[in-house]
Amino acid sequence: MRGNLHVLLKHRGSCSYCSISVPSSSGEENLLAILKRRWWKYMILGMIDIEANYLVIKAYQYTTLTSVQLLDCFVIPVVLLLSWFFLLVRYKVVHFVGVGVCLLGMGCMVGADVLVGRQQGLGDNKLLGDLLVLAGATLYGISNVCEEFIVKNLSRVEFLGMMGLFGSFFSGIQLAIMEHKQLLRVQWDWQIGLLYVGFSACMFGLYSFMPVVMKRTSATAVNLSLLTADLYSLFCGLFLFQYKFSGLYLLSFFIIVLGLILYSSSSTYVAQDPRVYKQFRNAGNPVTDRPTSGPLEPSVTYTSLGQEVEEEPRIRVA
């Protein structure tokens, strides 16, 4: 887990706070064994991730780019709340200040879009489009928090393999049912084909590298970093679509970076055991364990050496 206060479960059987069991990192996981034990969980997670992408992209047909940019930030409070209640991540005041500064920078970027007249989208049904963005952002938050838990407690390879398997299957079914008519109306040429290939390559890179970053940081930090993506899209638009440039774009970028620096300046901690909170608050006076008559809790080891990088469990195909 992220932070200087690292919690190591000595007896690794199952995580009582999450629905996915935590296997021993020293053993090998068979692909068929993974499917047998957790297939329905990855199936649900795959459908959540598919619908998150579908709803946000569909929202562009009904509302404006400005609304999508603003409402898509709803994923950040969703991730904060889910991390607090399900991953038991605890934040300090500086983390909330950093999140607020990042959102301020995002607001500055949207204001720059309004000033230069960059508000693509017909906005025929703004209410429907806004609701689609909020629903997609909520599903994104659920997907990202589940991804953080899996890559930190199970395996990055397992996550990518299962998401690719179930995601491809269900997205193909949804495409055949809901979008086959639109797909047939596409006037295919090499330029459109190249755009599809480029989009697929970008999504492949995003989904491949995000678990790597997520394992070393957190879902919240990743989503805060993604706020700068709109600035990169602006730079591409300057050459491809002749967008107008405003100095507010650079100001918003530096504000977001400042918020990221504030957020990363202090470590979070995980209250997976009540003793962790006491240890965090009383670093100078470690809490000693006392014998209890109740059921035994998983023993934990505290260290201030930072995050330990464990070897990924190998996935063997039967």
Coordinates of C-alpha atoms in Angstrom, one line a residue:
M1 CA 0.0 0.0 0.0
R2 CA 1.0 3.6 -0.5
G3 CA 2.8 5.6 2.2
N4 CA 5.7 5.4 4.6
L5 CA 3.6 3.3 7.1
H6 CA 3.6 0.0 5.3
V7 CA 1.3 -2.8 6.6
L8 CA 2.4 -6.3 5.8
L9 CA -0.1 -9.1 6.5
K10 CA 2.0 -12.1 7.7
H11 CA -0.9 -14.6 7.4
R12 CA -2.1 -13.9 3.8
G13 CA -5.3 -15.8 3.3
S14 CA -8.2 -13.5 2.4
C15 CA -8.9 -9.8 2.8
S16 CA -11.9 -9.3 5.0
Y17 CA -12.4 -5.8 3.7
C18 CA -12.7 -6.7 0.0
S19 CA -14.5 -9.3 -2.0
I20 CA -11.4 -10.7 -3.8
S21 CA -9.3 -13.1 -1.9
V22 CA -5.6 -12.5 -1.6
P23 CA -3.4 -15.4 -2.5
S24 CA 0.2 -16.0 -1.4
S25 CA 2.6 -14.1 -3.6
S26 CA 5.1 -17.0 -3.5
G27 CA 2.9 -19.5 -5.4
E28 CA 1.9 -19.7 -9.0
E29 CA -1.6 -19.0 -10.2
N30 CA -3.0 -21.2 -12.9
L31 CA -5.2 -19.3 -15.5
L32 CA -8.0 -21.9 -15.1
A33 CA -7.7 -21.6 -11.3
I34 CA -8.1 -17.8 -11.5
L35 CA -11.2 -18.2 -13.7
K36 CA -12.7 -20.8 -11.4
R37 CA -12.2 -18.7 -8.3
R38 CA -12.8 -15.1 -9.5
W39 CA -14.4 -15.2 -13.0
W40 CA -17.7 -13.6 -11.9
K41 CA -15.8 -10.7 -10.1
Y42 CA -13.7 -9.9 -13.2
M43 CA -16.9 -10.2 -15.4
I44 CA -18.6 -7.5 -13.3
L45 CA -15.5 -5.3 -13.3
G46 CA -15.1 -5.7 -17.0
M47 CA -18.7 -4.6 -17.6
I48 CA -18.3 -1.7 -15.3
D49 CA -15.2 -0.5 -17.2
I50 CA -16.9 -0.9 -20.5
E51 CA -20.0 1.1 -19.5
A52 CA -17.8 3.8 -18.0
N53 CA -16.1 4.4 -21.4
Y54 CA -19.3 4.0 -23.3
L55 CA -21.4 6.5 -21.3
V56 CA -18.7 9.2 -21.3
I57 CA -18.2 8.9 -25.1
K58 CA -21.9 8.8 -25.7
A59 CA -22.4 12.0 -23.7
Y60 CA -20.5 14.0 -26.4
Q61 CA -23.5 13.5 -28.6
Y62 CA -25.8 15.3 -26.2
T63 CA -23.8 17.9 -24.3
T64 CA -20.9 20.3 -24.8
L65 CA -17.2 19.6 -24.3
T66 CA -17.2 22.1 -21.4
S67 CA -19.8 20.1 -19.6
V68 CA -18.0 16.9 -20.1
Q69 CA -14.7 18.3 -18.9
L70 CA -16.3 19.7 -15.7
L71 CA -18.5 16.8 -14.8
D72 CA -15.9 14.2 -15.6
C73 CA -14.0 15.5 -12.5
F74 CA -16.7 13.9 -10.4
V75 CA -14.5 10.7 -10.6
I76 CA -12.1 12.3 -8.1
P77 CA -14.5 12.5 -5.1
V78 CA -15.9 9.1 -6.1
V79 CA -12.4 7.6 -5.8
L80 CA -11.7 9.5 -2.6
L81 CA -14.8 8.1 -0.9
L82 CA -14.4 4.6 -2.2
S83 CA -10.7 4.5 -1.2
W84 CA -11.7 5.8 2.3
F85 CA -14.5 3.2 2.9
F86 CA -13.3 0.1 1.0
L87 CA -9.5 0.5 0.8
L88 CA -9.4 2.2 4.2
V89 CA -7.0 4.9 3.0
R90 CA -6.8 7.8 5.3
Y91 CA -5.9 11.3 4.1
K92 CA -4.5 14.4 5.7
V93 CA -5.5 18.0 5.2
V94 CA -2.7 18.6 2.7
H95 CA -4.2 15.9 0.4
F96 CA -7.6 17.6 0.3
V97 CA -5.9 20.9 -0.3
G98 CA -4.0 19.4 -3.2
V99 CA -7.2 17.9 -4.7
G100 CA -8.9 21.3 -4.4
V101 CA -6.0 23.1 -6.2
C102 CA -6.1 20.5 -9.0
L103 CA -9.9 21.1 -9.4
L104 CA -9.2 24.8 -9.4
G105 CA -6.7 24.4 -12.3
M106 CA -9.3 22.3 -14.2
G107 CA -11.9 25.1 -13.7
C108 CA -9.3 27.5 -15.1
M109 CA -8.8 25.3 -18.2
V110 CA -12.6 25.1 -18.8
G111 CA -12.8 28.9 -18.4
A112 CA -10.1 29.3 -21.0
D113 CA -12.2 27.1 -23.4
V114 CA -15.2 29.4 -22.9
L115 CA -13.1 32.5 -23.5
V116 CA -11.6 31.3 -26.8
G117 CA -15.0 29.8 -27.9
R118 CA -13.8 26.2 -27.9
Q119 CA -17.1 24.6 -26.9
Q120 CA -17.6 21.7 -29.4
G121 CA -20.8 19.8 -29.2
L122 CA -24.4 20.6 -30.2
G123 CA -25.8 20.2 -26.8
D124 CA -29.2 19.0 -28.1
N125 CA -30.0 17.4 -24.8
K126 CA -27.7 18.7 -22.1
L127 CA -29.5 17.1 -19.2
L128 CA -29.2 13.6 -20.6
G129 CA -25.5 14.2 -21.6
D130 CA -24.7 15.6 -18.1
L131 CA -26.3 12.6 -16.5
L132 CA -24.4 10.2 -18.8
V133 CA -21.1 11.9 -17.8
L134 CA -21.9 11.6 -14.1
A135 CA -22.8 8.0 -14.4
G136 CA -19.7 7.3 -16.4
A137 CA -17.5 9.1 -13.9
T138 CA -19.0 7.1 -11.1
L139 CA -18.3 3.8 -12.9
Y140 CA -14.7 5.0 -13.7
G141 CA -14.2 5.6 -9.9
I142 CA -15.4 2.1 -9.0
S143 CA -13.2 0.6 -11.8
N144 CA -10.1 2.5 -10.7
V145 CA -10.5 1.6 -7.0
C146 CA -10.9 -2.1 -7.8
E147 CA -7.9 -1.9 -10.1
E148 CA -5.8 -0.4 -7.3
F149 CA -6.8 -3.2 -5.0
I150 CA -6.0 -5.9 -7.5
V151 CA -2.6 -4.7 -8.7
K152 CA -1.4 -4.1 -5.2
N153 CA -2.7 -7.3 -3.6
L154 CA -2.9 -9.8 -6.5
S155 CA -1.2 -9.3 -9.8
R156 CA -0.9 -6.7 -12.5
V157 CA -0.7 -9.5 -15.1
E158 CA -3.8 -11.1 -13.8
F159 CA -5.7 -7.8 -13.9
L160 CA -4.7 -7.0 -17.5
G161 CA -5.4 -10.6 -18.7
M162 CA -8.8 -10.8 -17.1
M163 CA -9.9 -7.3 -18.1
G164 CA -8.7 -8.0 -21.7
L165 CA -10.6 -11.3 -21.8
F166 CA -13.9 -10.2 -20.4
G167 CA -13.7 -6.6 -21.7
S168 CA -13.2 -7.8 -25.3
F169 CA -16.0 -10.3 -25.0
F170 CA -18.7 -8.0 -23.6
S171 CA -17.7 -4.9 -25.6
G172 CA -18.0 -7.0 -28.8
I173 CA -21.5 -8.1 -27.8
Q174 CA -22.5 -4.5 -26.9
L175 CA -21.1 -3.3 -30.3
A176 CA -23.1 -5.9 -32.2
I177 CA -26.3 -5.1 -30.3
M178 CA -26.3 -1.3 -30.0
E179 CA -23.9 0.2 -32.5
H180 CA -24.0 -2.1 -35.5
K181 CA -26.1 0.3 -37.6
Q182 CA -23.8 3.2 -37.0
L183 CA -20.8 1.0 -37.8
L184 CA -22.3 0.1 -41.2
R185 CA -22.8 3.7 -42.0
V186 CA -19.2 4.6 -41.6
Q187 CA -17.6 5.6 -45.0
W188 CA -14.3 3.7 -44.6
D189 CA -11.1 5.0 -46.0
W190 CA -7.5 4.8 -45.0
Q191 CA -7.7 8.1 -43.0
I192 CA -10.6 6.8 -40.8
G193 CA -8.9 3.5 -40.4
L194 CA -5.7 5.2 -39.3
L195 CA -7.7 7.2 -36.7
Y196 CA -9.2 4.0 -35.3
V197 CA -5.8 2.4 -35.2
G198 CA -4.3 5.4 -33.4
F199 CA -7.2 5.5 -30.9
S200 CA -6.8 1.8 -30.2
A201 CA -3.0 2.2 -29.7
C202 CA -3.5 5.1 -27.3
M203 CA -6.1 3.1 -25.3
F204 CA -3.8 0.1 -25.3
G205 CA -0.9 2.2 -23.9
L206 CA -3.2 3.8 -21.3
Y207 CA -4.5 0.4 -20.0
S208 CA -1.1 -1.1 -20.1
F209 CA 0.8 1.6 -18.1
M210 CA -2.0 2.7 -15.7
P211 CA -1.6 -0.5 -13.5
V212 CA 2.1 0.2 -13.3
V213 CA 1.5 3.7 -12.0
M214 CA -1.4 2.6 -9.9
K215 CA 0.7 0.1 -8.1
R216 CA 3.3 2.7 -7.1
T217 CA 0.9 5.5 -6.3
S218 CA -2.9 5.3 -5.9
A219 CA -6.1 5.7 -7.9
T220 CA -6.6 9.2 -6.6
A221 CA -3.1 10.3 -7.7
V222 CA -3.6 8.8 -11.2
N223 CA -6.9 10.6 -11.7
L224 CA -5.5 13.9 -10.6
S225 CA -2.6 13.5 -13.0
L226 CA -5.1 12.7 -15.8
L227 CA -6.5 16.2 -15.4
T228 CA -3.6 17.5 -17.5
A229 CA -4.7 15.4 -20.5
D230 CA -6.9 18.2 -21.7
L231 CA -3.9 20.4 -22.2
Y232 CA -2.2 17.8 -24.3
S233 CA -5.3 17.4 -26.4
L234 CA -5.2 21.2 -26.8
F235 CA -1.7 21.1 -28.2
C236 CA -2.7 18.4 -30.7
G237 CA -5.8 20.5 -31.6
L238 CA -3.6 23.6 -32.3
F239 CA -2.1 21.7 -35.3
L240 CA -5.0 19.5 -36.3
F241 CA -8.0 21.7 -35.8
Q242 CA -6.5 25.2 -35.6
Y243 CA -7.6 25.8 -32.0
K244 CA -7.1 29.2 -30.5
F245 CA -4.5 29.5 -27.7
S246 CA -4.9 31.3 -24.4
G247 CA -2.4 31.9 -21.7
L248 CA -4.9 30.5 -19.2
Y249 CA -4.2 27.0 -20.5
L250 CA -0.6 27.2 -19.3
L251 CA -1.7 28.8 -16.0
S252 CA -4.2 26.0 -15.5
F253 CA -1.5 23.4 -16.2
F254 CA 0.8 24.8 -13.6
I255 CA -2.0 25.0 -11.1
I256 CA -2.8 21.3 -11.6
V257 CA 0.9 20.5 -11.3
L258 CA 1.1 22.5 -8.1
G259 CA -1.9 20.5 -6.7
L260 CA -0.2 17.3 -7.6
I261 CA 2.9 18.4 -5.8
L262 CA 0.9 19.3 -2.7
Y263 CA -1.0 15.9 -2.8
S264 CA 2.3 14.0 -3.2
S265 CA 4.1 16.0 -0.5
S266 CA 2.7 13.8 2.3
S267 CA 2.0 10.1 2.5
T268 CA -1.4 8.6 3.1
Y269 CA -1.8 5.6 5.4
V270 CA -4.0 2.6 5.6
A271 CA -6.2 1.9 8.6
Q272 CA -6.4 -1.8 7.9
D273 CA -6.1 -2.5 11.6
P274 CA -7.1 -0.2 14.5
R275 CA -3.5 -0.4 15.8
V276 CA -2.3 1.2 12.5
Y277 CA -4.1 4.5 13.3
K278 CA -2.5 4.5 16.8
Q279 CA 0.9 3.8 15.4
F280 CA 0.5 6.6 12.9
R281 CA -0.6 9.1 15.4
N282 CA 2.0 8.1 18.0
A283 CA 5.1 7.5 15.9
G284 CA 7.3 8.2 18.9
N285 CA 5.5 5.8 21.2
P286 CA 4.9 2.5 19.4
V287 CA 1.8 0.7 20.6
T288 CA 2.6 -2.7 22.1
D289 CA 0.3 -5.6 21.5
R290 CA -1.7 -6.9 24.5
P291 CA -3.2 -10.3 24.7
T292 CA -6.9 -10.4 24.1
S293 CA -9.5 -13.0 24.9
G294 CA -11.4 -12.4 21.6
P295 CA -10.7 -13.8 18.2
L296 CA -7.2 -13.3 16.9
E297 CA -6.6 -10.6 14.3
P298 CA -4.1 -11.0 11.4
S299 CA -0.7 -10.0 12.8
V300 CA 0.8 -6.9 11.2
T301 CA 4.4 -5.6 10.8
Y302 CA 5.0 -1.8 10.7
T303 CA 7.9 -0.3 8.9
S304 CA 8.9 3.2 7.8
L305 CA 11.1 2.2 4.9
G306 CA 8.4 3.0 2.4
Q307 CA 6.7 0.7 0.0
E308 CA 8.2 -2.7 -0.6
V309 CA 8.2 -4.0 -4.1
E310 CA 7.1 -7.6 -4.2
E311 CA 7.7 -9.9 -7.0
E312 CA 4.7 -10.4 -9.2
P313 CA 3.1 -13.9 -8.9
R314 CA 3.6 -15.8 -12.1
I315 CA 0.6 -16.7 -14.2
R316 CA 0.8 -20.2 -15.7
V317 CA -1.5 -21.2 -18.6
A318 CA -2.7 -24.8 -18.2

